Amino acid sequence: MLFFLAFETVLVPMYFLIARWGGENRRAAALKFVLYTVLGSVVMLLGLLLVGLKAGTFDMVALATDNGRGLTTSVQVIAVLAIGLGLAVKTPMWPLHSWLPDAHTAAPTVGSVLLAGVLLKMGTYGFVRIALPVTPDGMRTFAPYLAAFAVAGIIYGSLACLSLVKPGNKGDLKRLIAYSSVGHMGFVLLGIATMTPTGVNGALFANIAHGLITGLLFFLVGAVKDRYGTADLDTLAGATGAALYGRAPRLGALVAFAAVASLGLPGLAGFWGEMLALFGAFDPAAGLSRPAFLTCMAVGAFGTLLTAAYLLLVVRRVCMGGPRPAGESALADVQRYEFAAWTPLAALTVLAGLWPAVLLGLTDPAVQQLLAGGKP
């Protein structure tokens, strides 16, 4: 119950961040955000109540230790369906994602960073901390469907981004990164669906990597919007182009760095979570259909190619371009306060990419115990 209350409490400040300090269509976006998440949470609450009443306790540690032995399979299936719907909205899983692009586009920069770095992680954390250890039989029933929705989200998010980055489509950079989050969170859900230590560790790693990288991307897009007055790709790339490499080289370098980190370049944080999720799908837990997960692995791997395609197009359109026309005022490069905010995110992205054991050493013991039915 404490988890549920905390899960709901975060909606209050985020609603006001979007509705009060957001951009165009902020009130509609804030209302859509709250309605989606609250309706999902109502269903999730029913599932939590079912588990607590049937098991005789709401203690998360006791329920995880019991590992579903006090719950019948039918109760677990119903509970996972209800709890999973609420968590899937928050994640967000395709096709319950439509609140996210609107919320990100309307939110101020800090709101987008909090959404990407914190709120989306609450859904996937709930899958790992509640659904996997408390209702393992129910999760095993729905795991192939969760994996299918996950890879559908990966492909859908990538295709949406490719459409937005195409010249003439008036694609908004913040909206593009929001759709990229749908794809990246698909890898997290795929790792969870494998129900293996490898996949779940990959999901947790991808969770943290996504928060670092996408948070940095939203900061950078906010900086570009402050300087150019718009995040519209066609406007930025029109005439001589945004040409950040020539006009604000440090900002351009950071945009390129965040983009290649997001596409999963080896040596940066984005690589390990996606790779481990795909490895988990290659050899899923006992009782799960290996051909189905191999298919999901192949589709997910194809999604990484699409991700690389749209992010490299973003770099080309935003960072490259012609020289600054005569008479045009110089563009401000990265300021000191921006360096102070962005450097930790960039440094942690490199650290986690070069030394993944920093995170995996923390998550693996807990994951092993959760999957085996022990106190995490």
Coordinates of N, CA, C and O in Angstrom, one line a residue, residues 136-244:
P136 N 5.0 -15.3 -9.7 CA 5.8 -15.8 -10.7 C 5.0 -16.6 -11.8 O 5.3 -16.6 -13.0
D137 N 4.0 -17.4 -11.3 CA 3.2 -18.2 -12.3 C 2.4 -17.3 -13.2 O 2.3 -17.6 -14.4
G138 N 1.8 -16.2 -12.6 CA 1.1 -15.3 -13.5 C 2.0 -14.6 -14.5 O 1.7 -14.4 -15.7
M139 N 3.2 -14.2 -14.0 CA 4.2 -13.6 -14.9 C 4.6 -14.6 -16.0 O 4.7 -14.2 -17.2
R140 N 4.7 -15.8 -15.7 CA 5.1 -16.8 -16.7 C 4.0 -17.0 -17.8 O 4.3 -17.2 -18.9
T141 N 2.8 -16.8 -17.4 CA 1.7 -16.9 -18.3 C 1.7 -15.7 -19.3 O 1.5 -15.9 -20.5
F142 N 2.0 -14.6 -18.8 CA 1.9 -13.4 -19.6 C 3.3 -13.0 -20.2 O 3.3 -12.0 -21.0
A143 N 4.4 -13.6 -19.8 CA 5.7 -13.2 -20.3 C 5.8 -13.2 -21.8 O 6.3 -12.2 -22.4
P144 N 5.3 -14.1 -22.6 CA 5.4 -14.0 -24.0 C 4.7 -12.8 -24.6 O 5.2 -12.2 -25.6
Y145 N 3.5 -12.5 -24.0 CA 2.8 -11.4 -24.5 C 3.5 -10.1 -24.2 O 3.5 -9.1 -25.0
L146 N 4.0 -10.0 -23.0 CA 4.8 -8.9 -22.5 C 6.0 -8.6 -23.5 O 6.3 -7.5 -23.9
A147 N 6.7 -9.7 -23.8 CA 7.8 -9.6 -24.8 C 7.3 -9.1 -26.1 O 8.0 -8.3 -26.8
A148 N 6.2 -9.6 -26.6 CA 5.7 -9.2 -27.9 C 5.3 -7.7 -27.9 O 5.6 -7.0 -28.9
F149 N 4.6 -7.2 -26.8 CA 4.3 -5.8 -26.8 C 5.6 -5.0 -26.6 O 5.7 -3.9 -27.2
A150 N 6.6 -5.5 -26.0 CA 7.9 -4.8 -25.8 C 8.5 -4.6 -27.2 O 9.0 -3.4 -27.5
V151 N 8.7 -5.6 -28.0 CA 9.3 -5.4 -29.2 C 8.5 -4.6 -30.2 O 9.0 -3.9 -31.1
A152 N 7.1 -4.7 -30.1 CA 6.3 -3.9 -30.9 C 6.6 -2.4 -30.6 O 6.6 -1.5 -31.4
G153 N 6.8 -2.1 -29.3 CA 7.1 -0.8 -28.9 C 8.4 -0.3 -29.4 O 8.6 0.9 -29.8
I154 N 9.4 -1.2 -29.4 CA 10.7 -0.9 -30.0 C 10.6 -0.4 -31.4 O 11.1 0.6 -31.8
I155 N 9.9 -1.2 -32.2 CA 9.8 -0.9 -33.6 C 8.9 0.3 -33.8 O 9.2 1.2 -34.6
Y156 N 7.8 0.4 -33.1 CA 6.9 1.5 -33.3 C 7.6 2.8 -32.9 O 7.5 3.8 -33.6
G157 N 8.3 2.8 -31.8 CA 9.0 4.1 -31.4 C 10.0 4.5 -32.4 O 10.2 5.7 -32.7
S158 N 10.8 3.5 -32.9 CA 11.8 3.8 -33.9 C 11.2 4.4 -35.2 O 11.7 5.3 -35.8
L159 N 10.1 3.7 -35.7 CA 9.5 4.2 -36.9 C 8.9 5.6 -36.7 O 8.9 6.4 -37.6
A160 N 8.3 5.9 -35.5 CA 7.8 7.2 -35.3 C 8.9 8.2 -35.3 O 8.7 9.3 -35.8
C161 N 10.0 7.9 -34.7 CA 11.2 8.8 -34.7 C 11.7 9.0 -36.2 O 12.0 10.2 -36.5
L162 N 11.7 8.0 -36.9 CA 12.2 8.1 -38.3 C 11.2 9.0 -39.1 O 11.7 9.8 -40.0
S163 N 9.9 8.9 -38.8 CA 9.0 9.8 -39.5 C 9.2 11.3 -39.0 O 9.1 12.2 -39.9
L164 N 9.4 11.5 -37.7 CA 9.6 12.8 -37.2 C 10.8 13.5 -37.8 O 10.9 14.7 -38.0
V165 N 11.9 12.7 -38.0 CA 13.2 13.3 -38.4 C 13.2 13.5 -39.9 O 14.1 14.3 -40.4
K166 N 12.2 13.0 -40.6 CA 12.2 13.2 -42.1 C 11.9 14.6 -42.4 O 11.0 15.3 -41.9
P167 N 12.7 15.2 -43.3 CA 12.5 16.6 -43.7 C 11.0 16.9 -44.2 O 10.5 16.0 -45.0
G168 N 10.5 18.0 -43.8 CA 9.1 18.3 -44.2 C 8.0 17.9 -43.3 O 6.9 18.3 -43.5
N169 N 8.4 17.1 -42.3 CA 7.3 16.5 -41.4 C 7.1 17.4 -40.1 O 6.4 17.0 -39.2
K170 N 7.8 18.5 -40.0 CA 7.7 19.4 -38.8 C 7.9 18.6 -37.5 O 7.1 18.8 -36.6
G171 N 8.9 17.8 -37.5 CA 9.1 17.0 -36.3 C 9.7 17.8 -35.1 O 10.6 18.6 -35.3
D172 N 9.1 17.6 -33.9 CA 9.6 18.3 -32.8 C 10.7 17.5 -32.1 O 10.4 16.3 -31.8
L173 N 11.8 18.0 -31.7 CA 12.9 17.2 -31.1 C 12.5 16.6 -29.8 O 12.8 15.5 -29.5
K174 N 11.7 17.3 -29.0 CA 11.3 16.8 -27.7 C 10.3 15.6 -27.9 O 10.4 14.6 -27.2
R175 N 9.5 15.8 -28.9 CA 8.5 14.7 -29.2 C 9.3 13.5 -29.7 O 8.9 12.3 -29.4
L176 N 10.3 13.7 -30.5 CA 11.1 12.6 -31.1 C 11.8 11.8 -29.9 O 11.8 10.6 -29.9
I177 N 12.4 12.5 -29.0 CA 13.0 11.8 -27.9 C 12.0 11.1 -27.0 O 12.3 10.0 -26.5
A178 N 10.8 11.7 -26.9 CA 9.7 11.0 -26.2 C 9.4 9.6 -26.8 O 9.2 8.6 -26.2
Y179 N 9.3 9.6 -28.1 CA 9.0 8.4 -28.8 C 10.2 7.4 -28.7 O 10.0 6.2 -28.7
S180 N 11.4 8.0 -28.7 CA 12.6 7.1 -28.5 C 12.5 6.4 -27.2 O 13.0 5.3 -27.0
S181 N 11.9 7.1 -26.2 CA 11.8 6.5 -24.8 C 10.9 5.3 -24.9 O 11.1 4.3 -24.2
V182 N 9.8 5.3 -25.7 CA 8.9 4.2 -25.9 C 9.8 3.0 -26.4 O 9.6 1.8 -25.9
G183 N 10.6 3.2 -27.3 CA 11.5 2.1 -27.8 C 12.5 1.6 -26.8 O 12.6 0.4 -26.6
H184 N 13.1 2.5 -26.1 CA 14.1 2.1 -25.1 C 13.5 1.4 -23.9 O 14.1 0.4 -23.4
M185 N 12.3 1.8 -23.5 CA 11.7 1.1 -22.4 C 11.2 -0.3 -22.9 O 10.9 -1.2 -22.1
G186 N 11.0 -0.4 -24.2 CA 10.7 -1.8 -24.8 C 11.8 -2.8 -24.4 O 11.5 -3.9 -24.1
F187 N 13.0 -2.3 -24.5 CA 14.1 -3.3 -24.2 C 14.1 -3.6 -22.7 O 14.4 -4.8 -22.3
V188 N 13.7 -2.7 -21.8 CA 13.6 -3.0 -20.4 C 12.5 -4.0 -20.2 O 12.7 -5.0 -19.5
L189 N 11.3 -3.9 -20.8 CA 10.2 -4.8 -20.7 C 10.6 -6.2 -21.3 O 10.2 -7.2 -20.7
L190 N 11.4 -6.2 -22.4 CA 11.8 -7.5 -22.9 C 12.7 -8.2 -22.0 O 12.6 -9.4 -21.8
G191 N 13.6 -7.5 -21.3 CA 14.5 -8.1 -20.3 C 13.7 -8.7 -19.2 O 14.0 -9.8 -18.7
I192 N 12.7 -8.0 -18.7 CA 11.9 -8.5 -17.6 C 11.1 -9.7 -18.0 O 10.9 -10.7 -17.2
A193 N 10.6 -9.7 -19.2 CA 9.7 -10.8 -19.7 C 10.5 -12.1 -19.8 O 9.9 -13.2 -19.7
T194 N 11.8 -12.1 -20.0 CA 12.6 -13.3 -20.1 C 12.6 -14.0 -18.7 O 12.9 -15.3 -18.7
M195 N 12.4 -13.3 -17.6 CA 12.4 -13.9 -16.3 C 13.7 -14.7 -15.9 O 13.7 -15.6 -15.2
T196 N 14.8 -14.2 -16.5 CA 16.1 -14.7 -16.2 C 17.0 -13.7 -15.5 O 16.7 -12.5 -15.7
P197 N 18.0 -14.1 -14.7 CA 18.9 -13.1 -14.1 C 19.6 -12.2 -15.2 O 19.7 -11.0 -14.9
T198 N 19.9 -12.8 -16.3 CA 20.6 -12.0 -17.3 C 19.6 -10.9 -17.9 O 20.0 -9.7 -18.0
G199 N 18.4 -11.3 -18.2 CA 17.5 -10.3 -18.7 C 17.0 -9.3 -17.7 O 17.0 -8.1 -18.1
V200 N 16.8 -9.7 -16.5 CA 16.3 -8.7 -15.5 C 17.4 -7.8 -15.1 O 17.2 -6.6 -14.9
N201 N 18.7 -8.3 -15.0 CA 19.8 -7.4 -14.8 C 20.0 -6.4 -15.9 O 20.2 -5.2 -15.7
G202 N 19.8 -6.9 -17.1 CA 19.8 -6.0 -18.3 C 18.7 -4.9 -18.2 O 19.0 -3.8 -18.6
A203 N 17.6 -5.4 -17.8 CA 16.4 -4.4 -17.7 C 16.7 -3.3 -16.7 O 16.5 -2.1 -16.9
L204 N 17.3 -3.7 -15.5 CA 17.6 -2.7 -14.5 C 18.7 -1.8 -15.0 O 18.7 -0.6 -14.7
F205 N 19.7 -2.4 -15.7 CA 20.8 -1.5 -16.2 C 20.3 -0.6 -17.3 O 20.6 0.6 -17.2
A206 N 19.4 -1.1 -18.2 CA 18.8 -0.2 -19.2 C 18.0 0.9 -18.6 O 17.9 2.0 -19.1
N207 N 17.3 0.6 -17.4 CA 16.5 1.6 -16.7 C 17.4 2.8 -16.3 O 17.0 3.9 -16.6
I208 N 18.5 2.5 -15.7 CA 19.4 3.5 -15.2 C 20.1 4.3 -16.4 O 20.2 5.5 -16.4
A209 N 20.5 3.5 -17.4 CA 21.1 4.1 -18.6 C 20.2 5.0 -19.3 O 20.6 6.1 -19.7
H210 N 18.9 4.6 -19.4 CA 17.9 5.5 -20.1 C 17.7 6.8 -19.3 O 17.6 7.8 -19.9
G211 N 17.7 6.7 -18.0 CA 17.5 7.9 -17.2 C 18.6 8.9 -17.4 O 18.4 10.1 -17.5
L212 N 19.9 8.3 -17.4 CA 21.0 9.2 -17.6 C 21.1 9.8 -19.0 O 21.2 11.1 -19.1
I213 N 20.9 9.0 -20.0 CA 21.1 9.5 -21.4 C 20.0 10.3 -21.8 O 20.1 11.4 -22.4
T214 N 18.7 9.8 -21.6 CA 17.6 10.6 -22.1 C 17.4 11.9 -21.3 O 17.0 12.9 -21.8
G215 N 17.7 11.8 -20.0 CA 17.7 13.1 -19.2 C 18.7 14.1 -19.8 O 18.3 15.3 -19.9
L216 N 19.9 13.6 -20.2 CA 20.9 14.5 -20.8 C 20.3 15.0 -22.1 O 20.5 16.2 -22.5
L217 N 19.7 14.2 -22.9 CA 19.2 14.6 -24.2 C 18.1 15.7 -24.0 O 18.1 16.7 -24.8
F218 N 17.2 15.5 -23.0 CA 16.2 16.6 -22.8 C 16.8 17.9 -22.4 O 16.4 19.0 -22.7
F219 N 17.9 17.8 -21.5 CA 18.6 19.0 -21.2 C 19.1 19.7 -22.4 O 19.0 20.9 -22.6
L220 N 19.8 18.9 -23.3 CA 20.4 19.5 -24.5 C 19.4 20.1 -25.4 O 19.6 21.2 -26.0
V221 N 18.3 19.4 -25.6 CA 17.2 19.9 -26.5 C 16.6 21.2 -25.9 O 16.4 22.2 -26.7
G222 N 16.5 21.2 -24.6 CA 16.1 22.5 -24.0 C 17.0 23.6 -24.2 O 16.6 24.8 -24.5
A223 N 18.3 23.3 -24.2 CA 19.3 24.4 -24.5 C 19.3 24.8 -25.9 O 19.4 26.0 -26.2
V224 N 19.1 23.9 -26.8 CA 18.9 24.3 -28.3 C 17.7 25.1 -28.5 O 17.7 26.1 -29.2
K225 N 16.6 24.8 -27.8 CA 15.4 25.5 -27.9 C 15.5 26.9 -27.4 O 15.0 27.9 -27.9
D226 N 16.2 27.1 -26.2 CA 16.5 28.4 -25.7 C 17.3 29.3 -26.6 O 17.0 30.5 -26.7
R227 N 18.2 28.7 -27.3 CA 19.1 29.4 -28.2 C 18.4 29.8 -29.6 O 18.6 30.9 -30.1
Y228 N 17.7 28.9 -30.1 CA 17.0 29.1 -31.4 C 15.6 29.5 -31.3 O 15.0 29.8 -32.3
G229 N 15.0 29.3 -30.1 CA 13.6 29.7 -30.0 C 12.6 28.6 -30.5 O 11.4 28.8 -30.5
T230 N 13.1 27.5 -30.9 CA 12.3 26.4 -31.4 C 13.0 25.1 -31.3 O 14.2 25.0 -31.2
A231 N 12.2 24.0 -31.2 CA 12.7 22.6 -31.2 C 12.3 21.9 -32.5 O 12.4 20.7 -32.6
D232 N 11.7 22.7 -33.4 CA 11.2 22.1 -34.7 C 12.4 21.8 -35.6 O 13.2 22.6 -35.9
L233 N 12.5 20.5 -36.0 CA 13.6 20.1 -36.8 C 13.7 20.8 -38.1 O 14.8 21.1 -38.6
D234 N 12.6 21.0 -38.8 CA 12.6 21.6 -40.1 C 13.1 23.1 -40.0 O 13.9 23.6 -40.8
T235 N 12.7 23.8 -38.9 CA 13.2 25.1 -38.7 C 14.7 25.2 -38.3 O 15.4 26.0 -38.9
L236 N 15.1 24.2 -37.5 CA 16.5 24.2 -37.1 C 17.4 23.8 -38.3 O 18.5 24.4 -38.4
A237 N 16.9 22.9 -39.1 CA 17.7 22.4 -40.2 C 17.5 23.3 -41.5 O 18.2 23.0 -42.5
G238 N 16.6 24.3 -41.5 CA 16.4 25.1 -42.7 C 17.5 26.0 -43.0 O 18.4 26.2 -42.2
A239 N 17.5 26.5 -44.2 CA 18.6 27.5 -44.7 C 20.0 26.9 -44.5 O 20.3 25.9 -45.1
T240 N 20.7 27.4 -43.6 CA 22.1 26.9 -43.4 C 22.2 25.8 -42.3 O 23.2 25.2 -42.1
G241 N 21.0 25.5 -41.7 CA 21.0 24.4 -40.7 C 21.4 25.0 -39.3 O 21.9 26.1 -39.2
A242 N 21.1 24.2 -38.3 CA 21.4 24.6 -36.9 C 22.9 24.7 -36.8 O 23.5 25.5 -36.1
A243 N 23.7 23.7 -37.4 CA 25.1 23.8 -37.5 C 25.8 24.0 -36.1 O 26.6 24.9 -36.0
L244 N 25.4 23.2 -35.2 CA 26.0 23.3 -33.8 C 27.5 23.1 -33.8 O 28.2 23.7 -33.0

